[in-house]
Amino acid sequence: MLSGPRRVGKSVILQQIAQDLVAEGRDPRSILHLSLEHPLLKIPNLLEILGLYHDHIHPEGAPTVLLLDEVHYSPDWDVAIKGLVDRNPEYRILATGSATLSARKALAESGAGRWITVPIPTLSFYEFLRIREQAFPDLPPGLTPRSLFDLEAPERLKITSALRPLLPLFQRYLLLGGFPETARLDDIYLAQKLLREDVVDRVLKRDMTSLFGVRNIQELERLFLYLCYHTGGIFQASTCAGELGVNAQTVNNHLDLLEQAHLVYRLSPYGMGGKQILKPRQKVHLVDSAIR
């Protein structure tokens, strides 16, 4: 299971895997690539689709590769895939999901020991530079942020001077975001418009109601806006609830949804001991700075 935010490149990974398998000599008919977000594929059961595929397309005797994009849109997908894996251990299945609340619940109940979840994050700054074909300065091998403190002042100055030309690009990275599609754009306004419409609004206004059954979208949007203003800060549900005029349980429930939908993530303190570990003061970060 490839799990990550919308527009982060999960569908492209499936396409690349299919192309690589064909290039290696696998019969294309033995590879079934489905986008289960398509309206026509949301109604039938996954097993019904696979039955038609095996009856009319799949070559007899060839191992089957299933590439299932946005699998959580298919009804009872977890039960269907569990049955397929149990009856057909030769199947190779790769699925993606952007809204993982229902997916993780299904994995825990039906797919224990059968699935490996691989998180797909947004681009790092280095990957952002690579995708924009920007030159990267030569740095000492094995250099890490921690090792900078062990260097002499002249050596540190040499490294910071080499990195200084990247500062405008880093500022652009913070505005364009770590999404492959927007990273290639030069128009910052267009990039942020795409992220707002296809990442944030689509999750808040469609997935939250259709997949998670959220009724009060306005409360959820207000919480997300609050987190945009306070990203990276220590989060206290009671303080947030007081400012938004809701109860703390509602805040915690909605925060869980936003995290499972890959809009935010929580970061627990590192290196705590004793009684402190019983009451950790978590920080909440946006999944990418550009979606603020």
XYZ file of C-alpha atoms in Angstrom:
292
model
C 0.000 0.000 0.000
C 1.457 3.330 -1.101
C 0.043 5.985 1.190
C 0.501 9.741 0.921
C -1.077 13.110 0.107
C -2.956 13.766 -3.088
C -0.820 14.795 -6.090
C 2.360 13.453 -4.538
C 3.003 11.003 -7.393
C 1.498 7.680 -6.289
C -0.382 7.160 -9.575
C 2.761 7.898 -11.578
C 4.641 5.263 -9.568
C 2.026 2.679 -10.598
C 2.391 3.703 -14.251
C 6.168 3.469 -14.060
C 5.979 0.009 -12.487
C 3.662 -1.177 -15.278
C 6.036 0.211 -17.918
C 9.047 -1.433 -16.261
C 7.301 -4.817 -16.085
C 6.431 -4.675 -19.784
C 9.984 -3.600 -20.628
C 11.255 -6.655 -18.716
C 9.165 -8.907 -20.961
C 5.982 -9.472 -18.968
C 2.799 -9.901 -21.023
C 0.887 -6.576 -20.769
C -2.375 -8.529 -20.517
C -1.230 -9.989 -17.183
C -1.103 -6.485 -15.638
C -4.379 -4.901 -14.544
C -4.125 -1.188 -13.733
C -7.341 0.307 -12.335
C -8.114 3.829 -11.161
C -10.883 3.089 -8.671
C -11.630 6.785 -8.278
C -13.369 6.677 -11.679
C -17.171 6.981 -11.245
C -17.869 3.870 -13.341
C -15.621 1.742 -11.113
C -17.043 2.857 -7.764
C -20.276 0.871 -8.112
C -19.203 -2.687 -9.038
C -17.405 -4.877 -6.529
C -13.696 -5.338 -7.133
C -14.183 -9.095 -7.509
C -16.716 -8.513 -10.286
C -14.209 -6.393 -12.197
C -11.481 -9.003 -11.724
C -13.841 -11.734 -12.896
C -14.456 -9.926 -16.186
C -10.742 -9.278 -16.561
C -9.839 -12.956 -16.126
C -12.641 -14.104 -18.430
C -11.804 -11.806 -21.331
C -8.259 -10.403 -21.066
C -5.879 -12.234 -18.732
C -3.605 -14.790 -20.490
C -4.057 -18.283 -19.088
C -1.269 -19.455 -16.801
C 0.433 -16.069 -16.447
C 0.966 -14.578 -12.958
C -1.292 -11.626 -12.226
C -0.141 -8.142 -11.226
C -2.844 -5.831 -9.845
C -2.154 -2.092 -9.702
C -5.060 -0.491 -7.840
C -5.089 3.294 -7.665
C -7.129 5.010 -4.890
C -8.299 1.612 -3.680
C -10.376 3.004 -0.797
C -13.048 4.140 -3.272
C -13.945 0.530 -4.065
C -16.645 -0.969 -1.796
C -15.328 -3.729 0.487
C -11.924 -3.591 -1.161
C -10.202 -4.991 1.924
C -12.361 -8.118 2.025
C -11.924 -8.660 -1.706
C -8.140 -8.373 -1.633
C -7.840 -10.517 1.498
C -9.724 -13.268 -0.310
C -7.604 -12.876 -3.428
C -4.341 -13.124 -1.493
C -5.543 -16.138 0.507
C -6.745 -18.044 -2.581
C -4.075 -16.845 -5.008
C -0.729 -16.404 -3.221
C 0.960 -15.873 -6.600
C -0.877 -12.544 -7.025
C 1.231 -9.413 -6.757
C -0.830 -6.425 -5.640
C 0.186 -2.788 -5.308
C -2.451 -0.307 -4.156
C -2.486 3.401 -3.408
C -4.580 5.472 -1.033
C -4.772 9.179 -0.225
C -7.458 8.996 2.442
C -6.170 6.407 4.874
C -8.544 6.456 7.820
C -10.789 3.759 6.389
C -7.819 2.089 4.720
C -5.828 1.638 7.931
C -8.861 0.385 9.800
C -9.412 -2.150 7.041
C -5.759 -3.166 7.092
C -5.843 -3.752 10.818
C -8.977 -5.900 10.658
C -8.520 -7.858 7.439
C -4.976 -7.517 6.166
C -2.785 -8.169 9.186
C 0.451 -9.723 7.988
C -0.536 -9.391 4.335
C 0.228 -5.720 3.708
C 3.193 -3.430 3.923
C 2.364 0.279 3.979
C 4.952 2.525 2.323
C 4.565 6.271 2.995
C 5.127 8.549 -0.006
C 6.050 12.037 1.262
C 6.291 15.285 -0.667
C 9.588 16.201 -2.320
C 12.587 17.155 -0.240
C 14.450 20.327 -1.205
C 17.140 18.221 -2.883
C 14.499 16.391 -4.938
C 12.895 19.748 -5.760
C 16.222 20.920 -7.201
C 16.606 17.698 -9.182
C 13.136 17.898 -10.681
C 13.760 21.520 -11.734
C 17.157 20.489 -13.159
C 19.020 22.945 -10.952
C 22.750 22.614 -10.372
C 23.776 21.510 -6.898
C 27.093 22.629 -5.366
C 29.818 20.123 -4.611
C 29.883 19.372 -0.896
C 32.157 17.168 1.219
C 31.062 13.502 1.115
C 29.138 12.305 4.148
C 28.202 15.825 5.223
C 25.249 15.957 7.636
C 23.669 18.852 9.579
C 25.168 17.425 12.765
C 28.669 17.192 11.305
C 28.633 20.920 10.487
C 29.134 21.655 14.177
C 32.349 19.635 14.181
C 33.946 21.657 11.367
C 36.294 24.584 11.825
C 34.874 28.051 11.138
C 36.650 28.526 7.752
C 35.296 25.200 6.487
C 31.762 26.041 7.625
C 32.014 29.418 5.905
C 33.121 27.736 2.689
C 30.092 25.411 2.763
C 27.568 28.159 3.569
C 29.017 30.302 0.768
C 28.549 27.424 -1.674
C 24.936 26.993 -0.558
C 24.031 30.700 -0.573
C 22.936 30.752 -4.274
C 20.282 28.164 -3.368
C 18.515 30.484 -0.919
C 16.127 32.015 -3.529
C 15.310 28.505 -4.729
C 14.595 27.390 -1.174
C 12.182 30.292 -0.743
C 10.529 29.228 -3.992
C 10.379 25.643 -2.733
C 8.446 26.808 0.338
C 5.908 28.568 -1.906
C 5.592 25.996 -4.703
C 5.637 23.019 -2.381
C 7.058 19.548 -2.682
C 4.469 18.254 -5.148
C 6.006 17.119 -8.464
C 3.423 18.881 -10.640
C 3.681 22.289 -8.975
C 7.443 22.028 -8.475
C 7.890 22.380 -12.233
C 5.758 25.525 -12.475
C 7.182 29.033 -12.580
C 3.860 30.719 -11.762
C 3.583 30.689 -7.955
C -0.039 31.884 -8.022
C -1.045 29.033 -10.352
C 0.837 26.483 -8.234
C -0.892 27.543 -5.033
C -4.270 27.619 -6.806
C -3.772 24.022 -7.953
C -2.786 22.923 -4.456
C -5.760 24.656 -2.883
C -8.267 23.181 -5.347
C -6.877 19.690 -5.887
C -5.239 18.903 -2.552
C -6.873 20.895 0.246
C -10.411 21.631 -1.009
C -10.845 18.203 -2.534
C -9.993 16.519 0.752
C -11.961 18.883 2.990
C -15.065 19.229 0.828
C -15.320 15.833 -0.827
C -13.337 13.066 0.856
C -14.294 14.091 4.383
C -17.992 13.719 3.615
C -17.976 10.815 1.159
C -15.380 8.642 2.909
C -15.414 9.717 6.540
C -18.998 10.901 6.983
C -18.092 14.349 8.342
C -21.184 16.552 8.565
C -19.849 19.852 9.847
C -17.257 20.764 7.225
C -17.051 24.354 8.483
C -15.667 23.228 11.852
C -13.106 21.070 10.075
C -12.054 23.933 7.789
C -11.686 26.288 10.747
C -9.455 23.778 12.528
C -7.322 23.374 9.411
C -7.000 27.157 9.093
C -6.011 27.337 12.776
C -3.302 24.732 12.147
C -2.061 26.699 9.125
C -1.443 29.697 11.373
C 0.118 27.614 14.156
C 2.029 24.990 12.167
C 5.123 23.750 13.976
C 3.924 24.983 17.349
C 3.041 22.949 20.423
C -0.590 21.907 20.059
C -3.058 21.801 22.920
C -6.589 20.685 22.088
C -8.108 22.666 24.966
C -6.532 25.939 23.806
C -7.561 25.308 20.210
C -11.096 24.365 21.273
C -11.433 27.589 23.253
C -10.392 29.715 20.284
C -12.674 27.888 17.850
C -15.658 27.634 20.191
C -15.928 23.833 20.100
C -15.147 21.095 22.616
C -11.736 19.459 22.883
C -13.019 16.040 21.812
C -14.266 17.511 18.525
C -10.849 19.067 17.960
C -9.077 15.749 18.600
C -11.477 13.840 16.337
C -11.048 16.310 13.485
C -7.280 16.373 13.969
C -7.245 12.585 13.564
C -9.131 12.957 10.271
C -6.782 15.638 8.954
C -3.786 13.470 9.798
C -5.250 10.364 8.184
C -6.059 12.421 5.081
C -2.397 13.511 4.891
C -2.973 17.222 5.384
C -1.120 17.401 8.721
C 1.073 15.199 10.872
C 1.853 15.140 14.571
C 5.343 15.114 16.002
C 5.913 13.791 19.512
C 8.777 15.000 21.738
C 12.049 13.138 21.401
C 14.072 11.878 24.343
C 11.454 12.200 27.075
C 11.692 10.104 30.186
C 9.897 9.458 33.457
C 6.458 10.970 33.958
C 6.881 13.337 31.000
C 6.183 10.511 28.591
C 2.666 10.158 30.012
C 1.698 13.671 28.886
C 3.599 14.396 25.688
C 3.172 17.884 24.240
C 2.945 17.215 20.537
C 3.587 19.606 17.688
C 1.385 19.671 14.595
C 2.899 20.372 11.178
C 1.328 20.816 7.768
C 2.316 18.026 5.413
C 3.800 20.678 3.116
C 4.417 24.382 3.680
C 2.796 25.359 0.371
C -0.717 24.288 1.396
C -0.995 27.076 3.990
